């Protein structure tokens, strides 16, 4: 199964995507994780991405798209994957459509985790206490929500109009959300 998982920062995408990747036997592809690994290793890609990430801005599409193109071409992503944190812009949707077309591997569904916005801020502030992430300060957290609303939330409508959107209530504890995802997935 080939899936996207979408939702605002703090919706629990990463947590759910890790276990979902295991259940579908596919690659977990988190653009945020790939960027963070590159920042840590101070690669050229990491150097290009870091200042955007620290400010809570999106890394430019050409950088992100090239990275995802490479990653999706790898063998472990052939049959099954969950893309976590990509696409985030209309341009990235168009690029992803092209990549999947070329590979002949269409998506099976797009999970949207729906979470109340005040709960999101609280979750992220809690995560900030332990994550050590440079983009987990309150100011950057609020900015990342605004960027999501402006740039990424319109994508929900795109996938909904294609009949691919699977809305899942993301409130409550992790296991409950996991069960809801499993119940909602195409068989
Ligand atoms: P995440 O871990 O998914 O919240 O991503 C952390 C940061 O990485 C984001 O705030 C962006 O700066 C960058 N990032 C991750 N995915 C993308 C993407 N698809 N497009 C642009 N920037 C991204």
XYZ file of C-alpha atoms and ligand atoms in Angstrom:
210
model
C 0.000 0.000 0.000
C 1.225 3.500 -0.863
C 0.004 6.234 1.444
C 0.460 9.842 2.453
C -0.168 11.074 5.968
C -1.109 14.725 6.366
C -2.075 17.035 9.186
C -0.700 20.105 10.943
C 2.508 20.053 13.001
C 1.793 18.176 16.235
C -1.053 16.079 14.803
C 0.921 12.903 15.476
C 1.895 12.114 11.880
C 5.382 10.892 12.720
C 4.275 8.602 15.546
C 1.505 7.045 13.491
C 3.615 6.789 10.330
C 6.353 4.748 12.037
C 3.976 2.002 13.166
C 1.885 2.179 10.011
C 4.994 1.610 7.872
C 5.620 -1.609 9.791
C 2.033 -2.778 9.372
C 2.031 -2.170 5.613
C 5.575 -3.535 5.264
C 6.817 -0.404 3.544
C 9.268 2.465 3.856
C 8.579 5.314 6.262
C 9.672 8.412 4.375
C 9.671 11.495 6.583
C 11.086 14.554 4.850
C 11.546 16.229 8.256
C 13.609 13.242 9.517
C 15.728 13.207 6.349
C 16.387 16.933 6.667
C 17.243 16.615 10.374
C 19.705 13.773 9.658
C 21.364 15.926 7.006
C 21.559 18.915 9.333
C 23.116 16.711 12.005
C 25.693 15.375 9.542
C 26.243 18.862 8.091
C 25.824 17.652 4.517
C 25.311 20.103 1.679
C 21.585 19.326 1.786
C 21.541 19.932 5.537
C 23.278 23.260 5.109
C 20.743 24.276 2.466
C 17.806 23.311 4.693
C 18.833 24.387 8.169
C 18.009 28.075 8.196
C 14.507 27.417 6.835
C 13.860 24.708 9.394
C 15.095 26.790 12.312
C 12.735 29.600 11.283
C 9.755 27.262 10.808
C 9.693 27.991 7.057
C 9.453 25.415 4.304
C 12.640 24.349 2.590
C 12.446 25.451 -1.073
C 10.508 23.064 -3.306
C 13.378 22.344 -5.670
C 15.531 21.078 -2.782
C 12.733 19.017 -1.224
C 11.435 17.602 -4.495
C 14.868 16.385 -5.620
C 15.377 14.651 -2.269
C 12.005 12.873 -2.432
C 12.550 11.851 -6.052
C 15.769 10.064 -5.032
C 14.200 8.453 -2.003
C 11.132 7.104 -3.811
C 13.345 5.522 -6.466
C 14.967 3.265 -3.863
C 13.962 -0.390 -3.806
C 12.345 -0.436 -0.370
C 9.795 2.159 -1.508
C 8.734 0.265 -4.592
C 5.716 -1.664 -3.310
C 4.737 0.171 -0.185
C 5.551 3.421 1.563
C 4.125 6.047 3.808
C 5.140 9.596 2.994
C 5.123 11.732 6.132
C 5.406 15.506 5.765
C 5.394 15.552 1.970
C 3.818 16.987 -0.125
C 3.330 20.294 1.662
C 2.813 22.689 -1.255
C 0.793 22.659 -4.463
C 4.051 22.487 -6.427
C 5.118 19.408 -4.437
C 1.809 17.708 -5.277
C 2.475 18.238 -8.992
C 6.012 16.884 -8.610
C 4.827 13.857 -6.641
C 2.161 13.138 -9.264
C 4.909 13.131 -11.917
C 7.276 10.916 -9.904
C 4.576 8.328 -9.148
C 3.435 8.384 -12.762
C 6.965 7.694 -13.969
C 7.414 4.890 -11.446
C 3.964 3.477 -12.226
C 3.140 3.410 -8.514
C -0.086 5.315 -7.791
C -1.213 6.261 -4.287
C -3.802 4.155 -2.494
C -4.913 6.862 -0.096
C -4.166 10.038 1.821
C -4.719 9.990 5.570
C -5.607 13.321 7.161
C -5.206 13.475 10.931
C -7.741 15.981 12.220
C -6.766 17.621 15.527
C -8.088 20.620 17.434
C -5.668 23.576 17.044
C -5.321 24.473 20.739
C -4.531 20.815 21.523
C -1.826 20.970 18.853
C -0.060 23.929 20.405
C -0.182 22.246 23.834
C 1.242 18.986 22.435
C 4.050 20.802 20.673
C 4.953 22.846 23.736
C 5.130 19.590 25.692
C 7.298 17.985 23.000
C 9.536 21.075 23.112
C 10.505 20.258 26.705
C 12.192 17.038 25.617
C 12.779 17.097 21.853
C 15.777 19.409 21.696
C 14.492 20.508 18.276
C 15.530 24.052 17.361
C 12.087 24.610 15.783
C 10.167 23.728 18.959
C 10.078 27.209 20.529
C 6.627 28.753 21.061
C 7.141 31.473 18.449
C 8.309 29.005 15.801
C 5.564 26.532 16.756
C 2.894 29.189 16.131
C 4.559 30.244 12.899
C 4.675 26.638 11.655
C 0.915 26.353 12.230
C 0.363 29.512 10.160
C 2.590 28.229 7.355
C 0.658 24.944 7.391
C -2.674 26.765 7.135
C -1.495 28.960 4.265
C 0.576 26.502 2.224
C -0.500 22.954 3.062
C -4.135 22.938 4.159
C -5.306 23.623 0.547
C -3.857 20.204 -0.383
C -6.579 18.519 1.666
C -9.121 19.776 -0.865
C -6.982 18.574 -3.777
C -6.899 14.996 -2.494
C -10.505 15.150 -1.364
C -11.608 16.126 -4.865
C -9.665 13.142 -6.217
C -11.626 10.880 -3.849
C -8.405 9.833 -2.071
C -8.816 11.515 1.314
C -9.239 9.361 4.429
C -10.123 11.647 7.355
C -9.180 10.265 10.761
C -9.902 11.847 14.150
C -6.424 12.466 15.614
C -7.605 13.384 19.129
C -7.070 11.038 22.057
C -4.253 8.626 22.788
C -1.892 7.102 20.264
C -3.398 3.592 20.325
C -6.921 4.865 19.753
C -5.780 6.880 16.740
C -3.874 3.855 15.400
C -7.053 1.760 15.598
C -9.025 4.431 13.773
C -6.425 4.555 11.010
C -6.471 0.782 10.556
C -10.268 0.741 10.436
C -10.302 3.491 7.793
C -7.640 2.130 5.428
C -8.655 0.596 2.106
C -8.527 -3.205 2.282
P 8.516 17.969 10.190
O 9.406 17.101 11.001
O 7.731 17.211 9.166
O 7.654 18.861 11.028
O 9.481 18.944 9.336
C 10.395 19.802 9.990
C 10.819 20.922 9.050
O 11.468 20.356 7.897
C 9.682 21.767 8.483
O 9.278 22.791 9.368
C 10.346 22.316 7.222
O 11.281 23.336 7.525
C 11.143 21.109 6.737
N 10.309 20.255 5.843
C 9.881 18.988 6.083
N 9.148 18.531 5.055
C 9.092 19.539 4.140
C 8.476 19.694 2.889
N 7.716 18.714 2.341
N 8.642 20.861 2.221
C 9.395 21.854 2.745
N 9.984 21.791 3.941
C 9.860 20.648 4.649
